Amino acid sequence: DSEDDRGHTLRREAWLIALSPLLALAGPSGTTCEGGAPLWPCFYLPILVHAKMIEWRIATDLKESIISFAFVLGMLDHMDHFTDGIFPIQAYTCEPEATN
């Protein structure tokens, strides 16, 4: 890949990660206080795998090691960004019970 291709890929992926918390808005009606979030957030897993595959491809193009603390930390950060969309819905759903 050329540097221009990598730049295009990084911009596209930046938009995807910016929009990932919006996936949580797809099913707030399935969220309950007893059961938590429904299983539909598991559909996020392919997005995470896609992002890590792109990161791996760019790292190998740049001759960088992917076996690093930063690679794992990036995966956790990616998942944290997604859960930022789930937890407000859970809090909103459970708020009446939480304040009683």
mmCIF file with all atom_site columns, N, CA, C and O in Angstrom, residues 6-43:
data_model
loop_
_atom_site.group_PDB
_atom_site.id
_atom_site.type_symbol
_atom_site.label_atom_id
_atom_site.label_alt_id
_atom_site.label_comp_id
_atom_site.label_asym_id
_atom_site.label_entity_id
_atom_site.label_seq_id
_atom_site.pdbx_PDB_ins_code
_atom_site.Cartn_x
_atom_site.Cartn_y
_atom_site.Cartn_z
_atom_site.occupancy
_atom_site.B_iso_or_equiv
_atom_site.pdbx_formal_charge
_atom_site.auth_seq_id
_atom_site.auth_comp_id
_atom_site.auth_asym_id
_atom_site.auth_atom_id
_atom_site.pdbx_PDB_model_num
ATOM 1   N N  . ARG A 1 6  ? -2.900  4.299  2.645  1.00 0.00 ? 6  ARG A N  1
ATOM 2   C CA . ARG A 1 6  ? -2.977  4.175  4.107  1.00 0.00 ? 6  ARG A CA 1
ATOM 3   C C  . ARG A 1 6  ? -3.736  5.347  4.700  1.00 0.00 ? 6  ARG A C  1
ATOM 4   O O  . ARG A 1 6  ? -4.533  5.176  5.615  1.00 0.00 ? 6  ARG A O  1
ATOM 5   N N  . GLY A 1 7  ? -3.486  6.541  4.181  1.00 0.00 ? 7  GLY A N  1
ATOM 6   C CA . GLY A 1 7  ? -4.190  7.725  4.679  1.00 0.00 ? 7  GLY A CA 1
ATOM 7   C C  . GLY A 1 7  ? -5.689  7.617  4.451  1.00 0.00 ? 7  GLY A C  1
ATOM 8   O O  . GLY A 1 7  ? -6.491  7.941  5.340  1.00 0.00 ? 7  GLY A O  1
ATOM 9   N N  . HIS A 1 8  ? -6.070  7.154  3.270  1.00 0.00 ? 8  HIS A N  1
ATOM 10  C CA . HIS A 1 8  ? -7.491  6.964  2.965  1.00 0.00 ? 8  HIS A CA 1
ATOM 11  C C  . HIS A 1 8  ? -8.109  5.922  3.897  1.00 0.00 ? 8  HIS A C  1
ATOM 12  O O  . HIS A 1 8  ? -9.207  6.115  4.430  1.00 0.00 ? 8  HIS A O  1
ATOM 13  N N  . THR A 1 9  ? -7.401  4.825  4.097  1.00 0.00 ? 9  THR A N  1
ATOM 14  C CA . THR A 1 9  ? -7.887  3.759  4.984  1.00 0.00 ? 9  THR A CA 1
ATOM 15  C C  . THR A 1 9  ? -8.040  4.272  6.407  1.00 0.00 ? 9  THR A C  1
ATOM 16  O O  . THR A 1 9  ? -9.049  4.002  7.073  1.00 0.00 ? 9  THR A O  1
ATOM 17  N N  . LEU A 1 10 ? -7.064  5.024  6.886  1.00 0.00 ? 10 LEU A N  1
ATOM 18  C CA . LEU A 1 10 ? -7.134  5.544  8.260  1.00 0.00 ? 10 LEU A CA 1
ATOM 19  C C  . LEU A 1 10 ? -8.289  6.524  8.436  1.00 0.00 ? 10 LEU A C  1
ATOM 20  O O  . LEU A 1 10 ? -8.960  6.516  9.462  1.00 0.00 ? 10 LEU A O  1
ATOM 21  N N  . ARG A 1 11 ? -8.526  7.357  7.441  1.00 0.00 ? 11 ARG A N  1
ATOM 22  C CA . ARG A 1 11 ? -9.663  8.297  7.529  1.00 0.00 ? 11 ARG A CA 1
ATOM 23  C C  . ARG A 1 11 ? -10.990 7.544  7.554  1.00 0.00 ? 11 ARG A C  1
ATOM 24  O O  . ARG A 1 11 ? -11.884 7.865  8.342  1.00 0.00 ? 11 ARG A O  1
ATOM 25  N N  . ARG A 1 12 ? -11.125 6.526  6.700  1.00 0.00 ? 12 ARG A N  1
ATOM 26  C CA . ARG A 1 12 ? -12.350 5.725  6.677  1.00 0.00 ? 12 ARG A CA 1
ATOM 27  C C  . ARG A 1 12 ? -12.565 5.028  8.021  1.00 0.00 ? 12 ARG A C  1
ATOM 28  O O  . ARG A 1 12 ? -13.657 5.038  8.571  1.00 0.00 ? 12 ARG A O  1
ATOM 29  N N  . GLU A 1 13 ? -11.517 4.450  8.564  1.00 0.00 ? 13 GLU A N  1
ATOM 30  C CA . GLU A 1 13 ? -11.630 3.752  9.845  1.00 0.00 ? 13 GLU A CA 1
ATOM 31  C C  . GLU A 1 13 ? -11.909 4.717  10.986 1.00 0.00 ? 13 GLU A C  1
ATOM 32  O O  . GLU A 1 13 ? -12.597 4.369  11.940 1.00 0.00 ? 13 GLU A O  1
ATOM 33  N N  . ALA A 1 14 ? -11.391 5.920  10.907 1.00 0.00 ? 14 ALA A N  1
ATOM 34  C CA . ALA A 1 14 ? -11.680 6.924  11.935 1.00 0.00 ? 14 ALA A CA 1
ATOM 35  C C  . ALA A 1 14 ? -13.166 7.254  11.951 1.00 0.00 ? 14 ALA A C  1
ATOM 36  O O  . ALA A 1 14 ? -13.767 7.423  13.018 1.00 0.00 ? 14 ALA A O  1
ATOM 37  N N  . TRP A 1 15 ? -13.777 7.349  10.774 1.00 0.00 ? 15 TRP A N  1
ATOM 38  C CA . TRP A 1 15 ? -15.224 7.586  10.706 1.00 0.00 ? 15 TRP A CA 1
ATOM 39  C C  . TRP A 1 15 ? -15.993 6.410  11.286 1.00 0.00 ? 15 TRP A C  1
ATOM 40  O O  . TRP A 1 15 ? -16.980 6.588  11.999 1.00 0.00 ? 15 TRP A O  1
ATOM 41  N N  . LEU A 1 16 ? -15.555 5.190  10.990 1.00 0.00 ? 16 LEU A N  1
ATOM 42  C CA . LEU A 1 16 ? -16.245 4.013  11.519 1.00 0.00 ? 16 LEU A CA 1
ATOM 43  C C  . LEU A 1 16 ? -16.192 3.964  13.040 1.00 0.00 ? 16 LEU A C  1
ATOM 44  O O  . LEU A 1 16 ? -17.186 3.668  13.689 1.00 0.00 ? 16 LEU A O  1
ATOM 45  N N  . ILE A 1 17 ? -15.031 4.264  13.607 1.00 0.00 ? 17 ILE A N  1
ATOM 46  C CA . ILE A 1 17 ? -14.949 4.211  15.070 1.00 0.00 ? 17 ILE A CA 1
ATOM 47  C C  . ILE A 1 17 ? -15.735 5.366  15.690 1.00 0.00 ? 17 ILE A C  1
ATOM 48  O O  . ILE A 1 17 ? -16.310 5.215  16.758 1.00 0.00 ? 17 ILE A O  1
ATOM 49  N N  . ALA A 1 18 ? -15.791 6.496  15.019 1.00 0.00 ? 18 ALA A N  1
ATOM 50  C CA . ALA A 1 18 ? -16.580 7.610  15.548 1.00 0.00 ? 18 ALA A CA 1
ATOM 51  C C  . ALA A 1 18 ? -18.064 7.271  15.565 1.00 0.00 ? 18 ALA A C  1
ATOM 52  O O  . ALA A 1 18 ? -18.805 7.730  16.437 1.00 0.00 ? 18 ALA A O  1
ATOM 53  N N  . LEU A 1 19 ? -18.499 6.448  14.620 1.00 0.00 ? 19 LEU A N  1
ATOM 54  C CA . LEU A 1 19 ? -19.912 6.081  14.541 1.00 0.00 ? 19 LEU A CA 1
ATOM 55  C C  . LEU A 1 19 ? -20.262 4.831  15.346 1.00 0.00 ? 19 LEU A C  1
ATOM 56  O O  . LEU A 1 19 ? -21.440 4.542  15.542 1.00 0.00 ? 19 LEU A O  1
ATOM 57  N N  . SER A 1 20 ? -19.266 4.101  15.844 1.00 0.00 ? 20 SER A N  1
ATOM 58  C CA . SER A 1 20 ? -19.546 2.831  16.527 1.00 0.00 ? 20 SER A CA 1
ATOM 59  C C  . SER A 1 20 ? -20.428 2.971  17.773 1.00 0.00 ? 20 SER A C  1
ATOM 60  O O  . SER A 1 20 ? -21.238 2.079  18.020 1.00 0.00 ? 20 SER A O  1
ATOM 61  N N  . PRO A 1 21 ? -20.343 4.044  18.572 1.00 0.00 ? 21 PRO A N  1
ATOM 62  C CA . PRO A 1 21 ? -21.277 4.140  19.692 1.00 0.00 ? 21 PRO A CA 1
ATOM 63  C C  . PRO A 1 21 ? -22.737 4.247  19.254 1.00 0.00 ? 21 PRO A C  1
ATOM 64  O O  . PRO A 1 21 ? -23.640 3.913  20.013 1.00 0.00 ? 21 PRO A O  1
ATOM 65  N N  . LEU A 1 22 ? -22.968 4.683  18.019 1.00 0.00 ? 22 LEU A N  1
ATOM 66  C CA . LEU A 1 22 ? -24.338 4.795  17.522 1.00 0.00 ? 22 LEU A CA 1
ATOM 67  C C  . LEU A 1 22 ? -24.990 3.433  17.323 1.00 0.00 ? 22 LEU A C  1
ATOM 68  O O  . LEU A 1 22 ? -26.213 3.336  17.272 1.00 0.00 ? 22 LEU A O  1
ATOM 69  N N  . LEU A 1 23 ? -24.178 2.364  17.230 1.00 0.00 ? 23 LEU A N  1
ATOM 70  C CA . LEU A 1 23 ? -24.745 1.026  17.127 1.00 0.00 ? 23 LEU A CA 1
ATOM 71  C C  . LEU A 1 23 ? -25.607 0.708  18.341 1.00 0.00 ? 23 LEU A C  1
ATOM 72  O O  . LEU A 1 23 ? -26.571 -0.039 18.245 1.00 0.00 ? 23 LEU A O  1
ATOM 73  N N  . ALA A 1 24 ? -25.253 1.266  19.474 1.00 0.00 ? 24 ALA A N  1
ATOM 74  C CA . ALA A 1 24 ? -26.021 1.020  20.698 1.00 0.00 ? 24 ALA A CA 1
ATOM 75  C C  . ALA A 1 24 ? -27.435 1.583  20.590 1.00 0.00 ? 24 ALA A C  1
ATOM 76  O O  . ALA A 1 24 ? -28.346 1.096  21.266 1.00 0.00 ? 24 ALA A O  1
ATOM 77  N N  . LEU A 1 25 ? -27.629 2.574  19.757 1.00 0.00 ? 25 LEU A N  1
ATOM 78  C CA . LEU A 1 25 ? -28.958 3.170  19.596 1.00 0.00 ? 25 LEU A CA 1
ATOM 79  C C  . LEU A 1 25 ? -29.892 2.295  18.763 1.00 0.00 ? 25 LEU A C  1
ATOM 80  O O  . LEU A 1 25 ? -31.073 2.577  18.663 1.00 0.00 ? 25 LEU A O  1
ATOM 81  N N  . ALA A 1 26 ? -29.355 1.217  18.199 1.00 0.00 ? 26 ALA A N  1
ATOM 82  C CA . ALA A 1 26 ? -30.162 0.348  17.342 1.00 0.00 ? 26 ALA A CA 1
ATOM 83  C C  . ALA A 1 26 ? -31.181 -0.471 18.111 1.00 0.00 ? 26 ALA A C  1
ATOM 84  O O  . ALA A 1 26 ? -32.160 -0.921 17.541 1.00 0.00 ? 26 ALA A O  1
ATOM 85  N N  . GLY A 1 27 ? -30.976 -0.679 19.391 1.00 0.00 ? 27 GLY A N  1
ATOM 86  C CA . GLY A 1 27 ? -31.900 -1.540 20.113 1.00 0.00 ? 27 GLY A CA 1
ATOM 87  C C  . GLY A 1 27 ? -32.102 -1.212 21.573 1.00 0.00 ? 27 GLY A C  1
ATOM 88  O O  . GLY A 1 27 ? -32.019 -2.105 22.413 1.00 0.00 ? 27 GLY A O  1
ATOM 89  N N  . PRO A 1 28 ? -32.378 0.041  21.921 1.00 0.00 ? 28 PRO A N  1
ATOM 90  C CA . PRO A 1 28 ? -32.578 0.342  23.344 1.00 0.00 ? 28 PRO A CA 1
ATOM 91  C C  . PRO A 1 28 ? -33.817 -0.320 23.932 1.00 0.00 ? 28 PRO A C  1
ATOM 92  O O  . PRO A 1 28 ? -33.902 -0.516 25.140 1.00 0.00 ? 28 PRO A O  1
ATOM 93  N N  . SER A 1 29 ? -34.766 -0.707 23.101 1.00 0.00 ? 29 SER A N  1
ATOM 94  C CA . SER A 1 29 ? -35.984 -1.331 23.633 1.00 0.00 ? 29 SER A CA 1
ATOM 95  C C  . SER A 1 29 ? -35.691 -2.716 24.202 1.00 0.00 ? 29 SER A C  1
ATOM 96  O O  . SER A 1 29 ? -36.450 -3.216 25.021 1.00 0.00 ? 29 SER A O  1
ATOM 97  N N  . GLY A 1 30 ? -34.598 -3.357 23.788 1.00 0.00 ? 30 GLY A N  1
ATOM 98  C CA . GLY A 1 30 ? -34.246 -4.676 24.298 1.00 0.00 ? 30 GLY A CA 1
ATOM 99  C C  . GLY A 1 30 ? -33.452 -4.640 25.591 1.00 0.00 ? 30 GLY A C  1
ATOM 100 O O  . GLY A 1 30 ? -33.182 -5.673 26.193 1.00 0.00 ? 30 GLY A O  1
ATOM 101 N N  . THR A 1 31 ? -33.062 -3.454 26.035 1.00 0.00 ? 31 THR A N  1
ATOM 102 C CA . THR A 1 31 ? -32.260 -3.320 27.246 1.00 0.00 ? 31 THR A CA 1
ATOM 103 C C  . THR A 1 31 ? -33.171 -3.315 28.468 1.00 0.00 ? 31 THR A C  1
ATOM 104 O O  . THR A 1 31 ? -34.137 -2.564 28.525 1.00 0.00 ? 31 THR A O  1
ATOM 105 N N  . THR A 1 32 ? -32.862 -4.169 29.433 1.00 0.00 ? 32 THR A N  1
ATOM 106 C CA . THR A 1 32 ? -33.623 -4.225 30.685 1.00 0.00 ? 32 THR A CA 1
ATOM 107 C C  . THR A 1 32 ? -32.670 -4.121 31.861 1.00 0.00 ? 32 THR A C  1
ATOM 108 O O  . THR A 1 32 ? -31.474 -4.389 31.741 1.00 0.00 ? 32 THR A O  1
ATOM 109 N N  . CYS A 1 33 ? -33.223 -3.774 33.016 1.00 0.00 ? 33 CYS A N  1
ATOM 110 C CA . CYS A 1 33 ? -32.393 -3.697 34.219 1.00 0.00 ? 33 CYS A CA 1
ATOM 111 C C  . CYS A 1 33 ? -31.966 -5.087 34.676 1.00 0.00 ? 33 CYS A C  1
ATOM 112 O O  . CYS A 1 33 ? -30.847 -5.275 35.153 1.00 0.00 ? 33 CYS A O  1
ATOM 113 N N  . GLU A 1 34 ? -32.851 -6.047 34.529 1.00 0.00 ? 34 GLU A N  1
ATOM 114 C CA . GLU A 1 34 ? -32.539 -7.406 34.989 1.00 0.00 ? 34 GLU A CA 1
ATOM 115 C C  . GLU A 1 34 ? -31.586 -8.116 34.038 1.00 0.00 ? 34 GLU A C  1
ATOM 116 O O  . GLU A 1 34 ? -30.656 -8.785 34.453 1.00 0.00 ? 34 GLU A O  1
ATOM 117 N N  . GLY A 1 35 ? -31.815 -7.989 32.753 1.00 0.00 ? 35 GLY A N  1
ATOM 118 C CA . GLY A 1 35 ? -31.040 -8.739 31.769 1.00 0.00 ? 35 GLY A CA 1
ATOM 119 C C  . GLY A 1 35 ? -29.910 -7.958 31.133 1.00 0.00 ? 35 GLY A C  1
ATOM 120 O O  . GLY A 1 35 ? -29.080 -8.526 30.434 1.00 0.00 ? 35 GLY A O  1
ATOM 121 N N  . GLY A 1 36 ? -29.867 -6.654 31.333 1.00 0.00 ? 36 GLY A N  1
ATOM 122 C CA . GLY A 1 36 ? -28.844 -5.831 30.707 1.00 0.00 ? 36 GLY A CA 1
ATOM 123 C C  . GLY A 1 36 ? -29.108 -5.616 29.232 1.00 0.00 ? 36 GLY A C  1
ATOM 124 O O  . GLY A 1 36 ? -30.242 -5.677 28.768 1.00 0.00 ? 36 GLY A O  1
ATOM 125 N N  . ALA A 1 37 ? -28.046 -5.401 28.514 1.00 0.00 ? 37 ALA A N  1
ATOM 126 C CA . ALA A 1 37 ? -28.165 -5.170 27.072 1.00 0.00 ? 37 ALA A CA 1
ATOM 127 C C  . ALA A 1 37 ? -28.454 -6.493 26.366 1.00 0.00 ? 37 ALA A C  1
ATOM 128 O O  . ALA A 1 37 ? -28.011 -7.546 26.808 1.00 0.00 ? 37 ALA A O  1
ATOM 129 N N  . PRO A 1 38 ? -29.211 -6.462 25.285 1.00 0.00 ? 38 PRO A N  1
ATOM 130 C CA . PRO A 1 38 ? -29.485 -7.691 24.532 1.00 0.00 ? 38 PRO A CA 1
ATOM 131 C C  . PRO A 1 38 ? -28.226 -8.197 23.829 1.00 0.00 ? 38 PRO A C  1
ATOM 132 O O  . PRO A 1 38 ? -27.182 -7.554 23.861 1.00 0.00 ? 38 PRO A O  1
ATOM 133 N N  . LEU A 1 39 ? -28.328 -9.319 23.176 1.00 0.00 ? 39 LEU A N  1
ATOM 134 C CA . LEU A 1 39 ? -27.165 -9.922 22.510 1.00 0.00 ? 39 LEU A CA 1
ATOM 135 C C  . LEU A 1 39 ? -26.781 -9.245 21.207 1.00 0.00 ? 39 LEU A C  1
ATOM 136 O O  . LEU A 1 39 ? -25.721 -9.534 20.669 1.00 0.00 ? 39 LEU A O  1
ATOM 137 N N  . TRP A 1 40 ? -27.593 -8.340 20.696 1.00 0.00 ? 40 TRP A N  1
ATOM 138 C CA . TRP A 1 40 ? -27.258 -7.717 19.424 1.00 0.00 ? 40 TRP A CA 1
ATOM 139 C C  . TRP A 1 40 ? -25.931 -6.981 19.444 1.00 0.00 ? 40 TRP A C  1
ATOM 140 O O  . TRP A 1 40 ? -25.298 -6.850 18.405 1.00 0.00 ? 40 TRP A O  1
ATOM 141 N N  . PRO A 1 41 ? -25.401 -6.518 20.607 1.00 0.00 ? 41 PRO A N  1
ATOM 142 C CA . PRO A 1 41 ? -24.067 -5.900 20.536 1.00 0.00 ? 41 PRO A CA 1
ATOM 143 C C  . PRO A 1 41 ? -22.971 -6.850 20.085 1.00 0.00 ? 41 PRO A C  1
ATOM 144 O O  . PRO A 1 41 ? -21.891 -6.416 19.713 1.00 0.00 ? 41 PRO A O  1
ATOM 145 N N  . CYS A 1 42 ? -23.243 -8.160 20.085 1.00 0.00 ? 42 CYS A N  1
ATOM 146 C CA . CYS A 1 42 ? -22.244 -9.114 19.578 1.00 0.00 ? 42 CYS A CA 1
ATOM 147 C C  . CYS A 1 42 ? -21.946 -8.863 18.113 1.00 0.00 ? 42 CYS A C  1
ATOM 148 O O  . CYS A 1 42 ? -20.903 -9.276 17.608 1.00 0.00 ? 42 CYS A O  1
ATOM 149 N N  . PHE A 1 43 ? -22.848 -8.175 17.416 1.00 0.00 ? 43 PHE A N  1
ATOM 150 C CA . PHE A 1 43 ? -22.594 -7.838 16.023 1.00 0.00 ? 43 PHE A CA 1
ATOM 151 C C  . PHE A 1 43 ? -21.444 -6.840 15.898 1.00 0.00 ? 43 PHE A C  1
ATOM 152 O O  . PHE A 1 43 ? -20.954 -6.580 14.804 1.00 0.00 ? 43 PHE A O  1
#
